[in-house]
């Protein structure tokens, strides 16, 4: 079969599958199927219902798996003319991994892994809920900043735990008897839960404990938390921008021309029009009709265009719209009376 026919069939398949995948009823049907799968997974937690409806629950699970398989096949078909674009979408990779793992013998034999895999299908609801998808994407993008925040918080917690062990270790061994207990106490105080009792207990030991707890609450409960909020908000803005740029399911990626500035497209259109005009002028000068197919309107005679004089006093002329080789000069006739 010729390659052109194969490509034409792929494009036709991609258009049909893309129309199905991009339809609203398809998204609603898949979203409902995910909710039904989550409900079935919750029903299985009741031993009485699971024992009484064991056969029907197994049948419903197989129906859900077949429906999810048909869905992923349709999504693959929507990218039949561009298979690589399917793997560029993280949600497509996640959906494909969830469906394929259900067919692995190791997974199907392990009930716990199979239930966790079915639970992962619930996360697919983010694909059909834009706001939830943006939030999940923001969480993923905020991980690098969150790791830095956790590192700074761990260093701050360790320093204050060591200081607390030095000052309060002997007087309050229940909370500051070791570095681990001190770190746990300060971690709980980070939420400002029981900070009043801790301050009163510290004042009985030393008045400097007020400075200790005040500085810790200021840094841990206000500064670090505000930094974390700033990281999450920045990641949320980036996630919104990425979600806005992402094309819908089944839509072809923007080509190199459509992604450029519209002014470049206008320049390209003007350039093509000038090329067509130059080609028509050249054909008119040669006596042939223009490329439009209709008879050319009567044109005026070619206007000689003088060129610089040659060493022997002659000048070469070139009619407008024609090309004359510079090696063959055309002598201009002498003026009358000379």
Tab-separated table of C-alpha atoms in Angstrom:
chain	number	residue	atom	x	y	z
A	1	UNK	CA	0.000	0.000	0.000
A	2	UNK	CA	1.476	3.406	-0.922
A	3	UNK	CA	2.691	5.554	1.881
A	4	UNK	CA	0.348	8.390	0.911
A	5	UNK	CA	-2.697	6.167	1.415
A	6	UNK	CA	-1.400	5.038	4.803
A	7	UNK	CA	-0.883	8.647	5.890
A	8	UNK	CA	-4.335	9.595	4.599
A	9	UNK	CA	-5.930	6.784	6.614
A	10	UNK	CA	-3.995	7.836	9.703
A	11	UNK	CA	-5.178	11.403	9.344
A	12	UNK	CA	-8.770	10.266	8.863
A	13	UNK	CA	-8.534	8.027	11.936
A	14	UNK	CA	-6.999	10.859	13.953
A	15	UNK	CA	-9.785	13.256	12.913
A	16	UNK	CA	-12.541	10.796	13.839
A	17	UNK	CA	-10.993	9.794	17.168
A	18	UNK	CA	-10.163	13.415	17.935
A	19	UNK	CA	-13.784	14.401	17.351
A	20	UNK	CA	-14.943	11.664	19.733
A	21	UNK	CA	-12.359	12.462	22.417
A	22	UNK	CA	-13.030	16.190	22.203
A	23	UNK	CA	-16.809	15.777	22.539
A	24	UNK	CA	-18.393	16.845	25.794
A	25	UNK	CA	-20.378	13.630	26.187
A	26	UNK	CA	-17.143	11.632	26.074
A	27	UNK	CA	-15.624	13.603	28.960
A	28	UNK	CA	-18.839	13.280	30.986
A	29	UNK	CA	-18.991	9.532	30.332
A	30	UNK	CA	-15.382	8.948	31.381
A	31	UNK	CA	-15.802	11.126	34.480
A	32	UNK	CA	-18.919	9.160	35.470
A	33	UNK	CA	-17.046	5.908	34.906
A	34	UNK	CA	-14.250	7.042	37.228
A	35	UNK	CA	-16.786	7.883	39.942
A	36	UNK	CA	-18.492	4.484	39.509
A	37	UNK	CA	-15.110	2.769	39.815
A	38	UNK	CA	-14.406	4.719	43.032
A	39	UNK	CA	-17.836	3.754	44.421
A	40	UNK	CA	-17.229	0.083	43.654
A	41	UNK	CA	-13.881	0.278	45.402
A	42	UNK	CA	-15.587	1.731	48.480
A	43	UNK	CA	-18.308	-0.943	48.475
A	44	UNK	CA	-15.647	-3.654	48.644
A	45	UNK	CA	-14.540	-2.352	52.040
A	46	UNK	CA	-17.784	-3.684	53.553
A	47	UNK	CA	-17.228	-7.391	54.060
A	48	UNK	CA	-20.948	-8.259	54.074
A	49	UNK	CA	-21.679	-6.484	50.768
A	50	UNK	CA	-18.474	-7.788	49.196
A	51	UNK	CA	-19.412	-11.388	50.065
A	52	UNK	CA	-23.031	-11.051	48.886
A	53	UNK	CA	-22.262	-9.207	45.644
A	54	UNK	CA	-18.901	-10.772	44.873
A	55	UNK	CA	-19.906	-11.938	41.380
A	56	UNK	CA	-21.487	-8.633	40.388
A	57	UNK	CA	-18.582	-6.612	41.752
A	58	UNK	CA	-16.110	-8.671	39.715
A	59	UNK	CA	-18.268	-8.216	36.622
A	60	UNK	CA	-18.493	-4.472	37.180
A	61	UNK	CA	-14.701	-4.289	37.597
A	62	UNK	CA	-14.172	-6.062	34.260
A	63	UNK	CA	-16.649	-3.717	32.562
A	64	UNK	CA	-14.814	-0.681	33.969
A	65	UNK	CA	-11.471	-2.060	32.827
A	66	UNK	CA	-12.842	-2.667	29.304
A	67	UNK	CA	-14.255	0.869	29.193
A	68	UNK	CA	-10.970	2.404	30.343
A	69	UNK	CA	-9.122	0.348	27.723
A	70	UNK	CA	-11.466	1.596	24.985
A	71	UNK	CA	-10.918	5.157	26.197
A	72	UNK	CA	-7.133	4.927	26.030
A	73	UNK	CA	-7.366	3.344	22.561
A	74	UNK	CA	-9.466	6.281	21.370
A	75	UNK	CA	-6.919	8.703	22.789
A	76	UNK	CA	-4.162	6.813	20.999
A	77	UNK	CA	-6.188	6.926	17.791
A	78	UNK	CA	-6.538	10.706	18.108
A	79	UNK	CA	-2.732	10.858	17.844
A	80	UNK	CA	-2.428	8.324	15.008
A	81	UNK	CA	-0.819	10.877	12.691
A	82	UNK	CA	1.536	12.140	15.445
A	83	UNK	CA	2.220	9.332	17.955
A	84	UNK	CA	5.017	11.179	19.737
A	85	UNK	CA	2.672	13.943	20.844
A	86	UNK	CA	0.671	11.404	22.850
A	87	UNK	CA	3.628	10.730	25.150
A	88	UNK	CA	4.354	14.426	25.630
A	89	UNK	CA	1.226	14.847	27.737
A	90	UNK	CA	1.850	13.619	31.321
A	91	UNK	CA	-1.825	12.760	31.778
A	92	UNK	CA	-1.732	10.487	28.732
A	93	UNK	CA	1.310	8.688	30.129
A	94	UNK	CA	-0.381	8.316	33.518
A	95	UNK	CA	-3.601	6.949	31.995
A	96	UNK	CA	-1.689	4.528	29.790
A	97	UNK	CA	0.388	3.258	32.724
A	98	UNK	CA	-2.708	2.726	34.887
A	99	UNK	CA	-4.503	0.763	32.169
A	100	UNK	CA	-1.496	-1.342	31.136
A	101	UNK	CA	-0.592	-2.277	34.707
A	102	UNK	CA	-4.030	-3.798	35.146
A	103	UNK	CA	-3.153	-6.437	32.521
A	104	UNK	CA	0.135	-7.478	34.123
A	105	UNK	CA	-0.052	-10.957	35.693
A	106	UNK	CA	1.892	-9.858	38.773
A	107	UNK	CA	-0.560	-7.055	39.457
A	108	UNK	CA	-3.684	-9.117	38.853
A	109	UNK	CA	-2.520	-11.822	41.256
A	110	UNK	CA	-1.801	-9.342	44.068
A	111	UNK	CA	-5.060	-8.047	45.530
A	112	UNK	CA	-3.435	-5.189	47.440
A	113	UNK	CA	-1.547	-3.838	44.419
A	114	UNK	CA	-4.656	-4.192	42.262
A	115	UNK	CA	-6.730	-2.158	44.723
A	116	UNK	CA	-4.059	0.540	44.879
A	117	UNK	CA	-4.035	0.622	41.100
A	118	UNK	CA	-7.811	0.991	41.026
A	119	UNK	CA	-7.477	3.750	43.597
A	120	UNK	CA	-5.053	5.559	41.267
A	121	UNK	CA	-7.866	5.800	38.718
A	122	UNK	CA	-9.615	8.245	41.015
A	123	UNK	CA	-6.786	10.723	40.399
A	124	UNK	CA	-7.827	10.780	36.755
A	125	UNK	CA	-10.716	13.040	37.724
A	126	UNK	CA	-8.192	15.883	37.642
A	127	UNK	CA	-8.046	15.480	33.875
A	128	UNK	CA	-11.674	16.582	33.570
A	129	UNK	CA	-11.663	19.227	36.326
A	130	UNK	CA	-9.493	22.167	35.211
A	131	UNK	CA	-9.186	23.741	38.658
A	132	UNK	CA	-8.169	20.460	40.273
A	133	UNK	CA	-5.687	19.839	37.476
A	134	UNK	CA	-4.146	23.264	38.043
A	135	UNK	CA	-3.840	22.622	41.777
A	136	UNK	CA	-2.132	19.255	41.254
A	137	UNK	CA	0.217	20.763	38.695
A	138	UNK	CA	1.022	23.570	41.123
A	139	UNK	CA	1.834	21.033	43.843
A	140	UNK	CA	4.223	19.221	41.513
A	141	UNK	CA	5.920	22.438	40.398
A	142	UNK	CA	6.282	23.640	43.977
A	143	UNK	CA	8.231	20.548	45.054
A	144	UNK	CA	11.710	22.043	44.396
A	145	UNK	CA	10.857	25.150	46.409
A	146	UNK	CA	9.195	23.046	49.103
A	147	UNK	CA	12.321	20.906	49.464
A	148	UNK	CA	14.388	24.034	50.004
A	149	UNK	CA	11.836	25.217	52.555
A	150	UNK	CA	12.026	21.883	54.390
A	151	UNK	CA	15.817	22.072	54.455
A	152	UNK	CA	15.776	25.561	55.970
A	153	UNK	CA	13.087	24.505	58.442
A	154	UNK	CA	15.063	21.417	59.479
A	155	UNK	CA	18.174	23.512	60.121
A	156	UNK	CA	16.183	26.033	62.152
A	157	UNK	CA	14.498	23.255	64.131
A	158	UNK	CA	17.826	21.554	64.860
A	159	UNK	CA	19.455	24.774	66.077
A	160	UNK	CA	16.600	25.669	68.419
A	161	UNK	CA	16.374	22.067	69.634
A	162	UNK	CA	20.028	22.134	70.610
A	163	UNK	CA	19.597	25.476	72.388
A	164	UNK	CA	16.501	24.171	74.176
A	165	UNK	CA	18.331	21.018	75.275
A	166	UNK	CA	21.168	23.142	76.697
A	167	UNK	CA	18.901	25.486	78.699
A	168	UNK	CA	15.908	23.287	79.570
A	169	UNK	CA	17.279	19.741	79.414
A	170	UNK	CA	17.849	19.396	83.175
A	171	UNK	CA	14.750	21.242	84.342
A	172	UNK	CA	12.257	19.795	81.805
A	173	UNK	CA	13.568	16.389	80.672
A	174	UNK	CA	10.106	15.321	79.496
A	175	UNK	CA	10.169	17.861	76.662
A	176	UNK	CA	13.856	18.724	76.274
A	177	UNK	CA	15.644	15.662	77.680
A	178	UNK	CA	17.220	14.807	74.296
A	179	UNK	CA	17.624	16.330	70.862
A	180	UNK	CA	14.767	14.179	69.563
A	181	UNK	CA	12.314	15.223	72.285
A	182	UNK	CA	13.302	18.861	71.896
A	183	UNK	CA	12.795	18.726	68.133
A	184	UNK	CA	9.388	17.065	68.577
A	185	UNK	CA	8.339	19.676	71.147
A	186	UNK	CA	9.365	22.552	68.887
A	187	UNK	CA	7.674	20.957	65.874
A	188	UNK	CA	4.391	20.843	67.801
A	189	UNK	CA	4.911	24.431	68.970
A	190	UNK	CA	5.263	25.485	65.327
A	191	UNK	CA	1.457	25.267	65.065
A	192	UNK	CA	1.184	27.523	68.167
A	193	UNK	CA	-0.563	24.698	70.009
A	194	UNK	CA	0.412	24.850	73.682
A	195	UNK	CA	2.741	27.814	73.242
A	196	UNK	CA	1.243	29.510	76.302
A	197	UNK	CA	2.000	26.612	78.638
A	198	UNK	CA	5.520	26.343	77.221
A	199	UNK	CA	6.217	30.030	77.803
A	200	UNK	CA	4.951	29.898	81.400
A	201	UNK	CA	7.021	26.789	82.092
A	202	UNK	CA	10.074	28.500	80.588
A	203	UNK	CA	9.650	31.622	82.685
A	204	UNK	CA	9.875	29.506	85.819
A	205	UNK	CA	13.313	28.390	84.636
A	206	UNK	CA	14.751	31.605	83.171
A	207	UNK	CA	13.478	34.947	81.915
A	208	UNK	CA	15.556	34.473	78.779
A	209	UNK	CA	13.128	31.744	77.700
A	210	UNK	CA	10.733	34.480	76.594
A	211	UNK	CA	13.272	35.641	73.983
A	212	UNK	CA	13.845	32.010	72.984
A	213	UNK	CA	10.186	31.242	72.337
A	214	UNK	CA	9.395	34.640	70.790
A	215	UNK	CA	12.207	34.375	68.234
A	216	UNK	CA	11.298	30.780	67.431
A	217	UNK	CA	7.614	31.573	66.872
A	218	UNK	CA	8.504	34.601	64.746
A	219	UNK	CA	10.830	32.624	62.474
A	220	UNK	CA	9.107	29.250	62.341
A	221	UNK	CA	5.427	30.175	62.470
A	222	UNK	CA	5.428	33.414	60.492
A	223	UNK	CA	8.486	33.840	58.275
A	224	UNK	CA	8.840	30.256	57.065
A	225	UNK	CA	5.104	29.752	56.607
A	226	UNK	CA	4.846	32.944	54.544
A	227	UNK	CA	7.775	31.794	52.422
A	228	UNK	CA	5.998	28.488	51.798
A	229	UNK	CA	2.794	30.304	50.848
A	230	UNK	CA	4.756	32.455	48.408
A	231	UNK	CA	6.291	29.365	46.778
A	232	UNK	CA	2.876	27.735	46.376
A	233	UNK	CA	1.260	30.867	44.939
A	234	UNK	CA	4.088	31.291	42.416
A	235	UNK	CA	3.747	27.653	41.371
A	236	UNK	CA	-0.019	28.110	41.061
A	237	UNK	CA	0.438	31.026	38.647
A	238	UNK	CA	2.899	29.002	36.577
A	239	UNK	CA	0.479	26.060	36.513
A	240	UNK	CA	-2.336	28.298	35.255
A	241	UNK	CA	-0.113	29.613	32.476
A	242	UNK	CA	0.941	26.107	31.432
A	243	UNK	CA	-2.637	24.855	31.472
A	244	UNK	CA	-3.707	27.813	29.326
A	245	UNK	CA	-1.047	27.025	26.714
A	246	UNK	CA	-1.831	23.303	26.587
A	247	UNK	CA	-3.922	22.365	23.514
A	248	UNK	CA	-7.130	20.360	24.025
A	249	UNK	CA	-7.269	16.598	23.574
A	250	UNK	CA	-7.137	15.534	19.952
A	251	UNK	CA	-6.064	18.949	18.702
A	252	UNK	CA	-2.930	19.053	16.543
A	253	UNK	CA	0.030	20.939	17.947
A	254	UNK	CA	0.595	24.451	16.614
A	255	UNK	CA	2.847	24.512	13.596
A	256	UNK	CA	5.893	26.694	13.221
A	257	UNK	CA	3.949	29.332	11.281
A	258	UNK	CA	0.895	29.518	13.500
A	259	UNK	CA	3.079	29.920	16.560
A	260	UNK	CA	4.856	32.996	15.122
A	261	UNK	CA	3.754	36.591	15.330
A	262	UNK	CA	0.838	37.475	12.993
A	263	UNK	CA	2.965	40.213	11.425
A	264	UNK	CA	5.287	37.565	9.971
A	265	UNK	CA	2.313	35.892	8.316
A	266	UNK	CA	1.330	39.184	6.719
A	267	UNK	CA	4.877	39.730	5.489
A	268	UNK	CA	4.859	36.256	3.966
A	269	UNK	CA	1.553	36.992	2.193
A	270	UNK	CA	2.892	40.257	0.767
A	271	UNK	CA	6.065	38.501	-0.378
A	272	UNK	CA	4.088	35.886	-2.262
A	273	UNK	CA	1.928	38.562	-3.888
A	274	UNK	CA	5.031	40.428	-5.064
A	275	UNK	CA	6.511	37.227	-6.485
A	276	UNK	CA	3.304	36.546	-8.423
A	277	UNK	CA	3.254	40.120	-9.709
A	278	UNK	CA	6.875	39.926	-10.855
A	279	UNK	CA	6.168	36.619	-12.595
A	280	UNK	CA	3.147	38.102	-14.417
A	281	UNK	CA	5.154	41.149	-15.497
A	282	UNK	CA	7.898	38.930	-16.868
A	283	UNK	CA	5.380	36.858	-18.839
A	284	UNK	CA	3.669	40.013	-20.133
A	285	UNK	CA	6.987	41.387	-21.374
A	286	UNK	CA	7.679	38.065	-23.137
A	287	UNK	CA	4.288	38.142	-24.875
A	288	UNK	CA	2.685	35.297	-22.862
A	289	UNK	CA	-0.628	35.632	-20.989
A	290	UNK	CA	-0.482	36.029	-17.202
A	291	UNK	CA	-0.836	33.086	-14.893
A	292	UNK	CA	-4.435	33.959	-14.021
A	293	UNK	CA	-5.659	32.234	-17.228
A	294	UNK	CA	-7.584	35.268	-18.561
A	295	UNK	CA	-6.342	37.331	-21.466
A	296	UNK	CA	-3.968	40.028	-20.387
A	297	UNK	CA	-5.133	43.635	-20.764
A	298	UNK	CA	-3.300	45.762	-23.247
A	299	UNK	CA	-0.152	47.115	-21.764
A	300	UNK	CA	1.974	50.028	-22.719
A	301	UNK	CA	5.246	49.587	-24.522
A	302	UNK	CA	8.244	48.761	-22.471
A	303	UNK	CA	9.880	51.883	-21.116
A	304	UNK	CA	13.634	51.884	-21.658
A	305	UNK	CA	15.544	52.276	-18.463
A	306	UNK	CA	18.924	53.957	-19.044
A	307	UNK	CA	21.934	52.403	-17.434
A	308	UNK	CA	25.383	53.889	-16.770
A	309	UNK	CA	27.405	54.751	-19.859
A	310	UNK	CA	29.958	52.272	-21.169
A	311	UNK	CA	33.597	53.268	-21.828
A	312	UNK	CA	32.886	53.757	-25.562
A	313	UNK	CA	30.129	56.292	-24.861
A	314	UNK	CA	27.200	53.928	-25.389
A	315	UNK	CA	24.615	53.194	-22.787
A	316	UNK	CA	22.802	49.944	-22.187
A	317	UNK	CA	19.053	50.079	-21.764
A	318	UNK	CA	16.766	47.473	-20.235
A	319	UNK	CA	13.020	47.517	-20.812
A	320	UNK	CA	11.054	47.377	-17.567
A	321	UNK	CA	10.011	43.843	-16.738
A	322	UNK	CA	12.764	42.163	-18.838
A	323	UNK	CA	16.225	40.944	-18.054
A	324	UNK	CA	19.166	41.799	-20.282
A	325	UNK	CA	22.580	40.280	-19.856
A	326	UNK	CA	25.181	42.935	-19.031
A	327	UNK	CA	27.603	41.244	-21.434
A	328	UNK	CA	25.490	42.234	-24.471
A	329	UNK	CA	24.956	46.012	-24.364
A	330	UNK	CA	22.124	47.564	-26.271
A	331	UNK	CA	23.184	50.734	-28.015
A	332	UNK	CA	20.818	53.631	-27.674
A	333	UNK	CA	20.068	55.282	-31.012
A	334	UNK	CA	21.583	58.729	-31.459
A	335	UNK	CA	19.389	61.693	-30.898
A	336	UNK	CA	18.008	63.413	-34.056
A	337	UNK	CA	20.183	66.107	-35.546
A	338	UNK	CA	23.484	64.673	-34.242
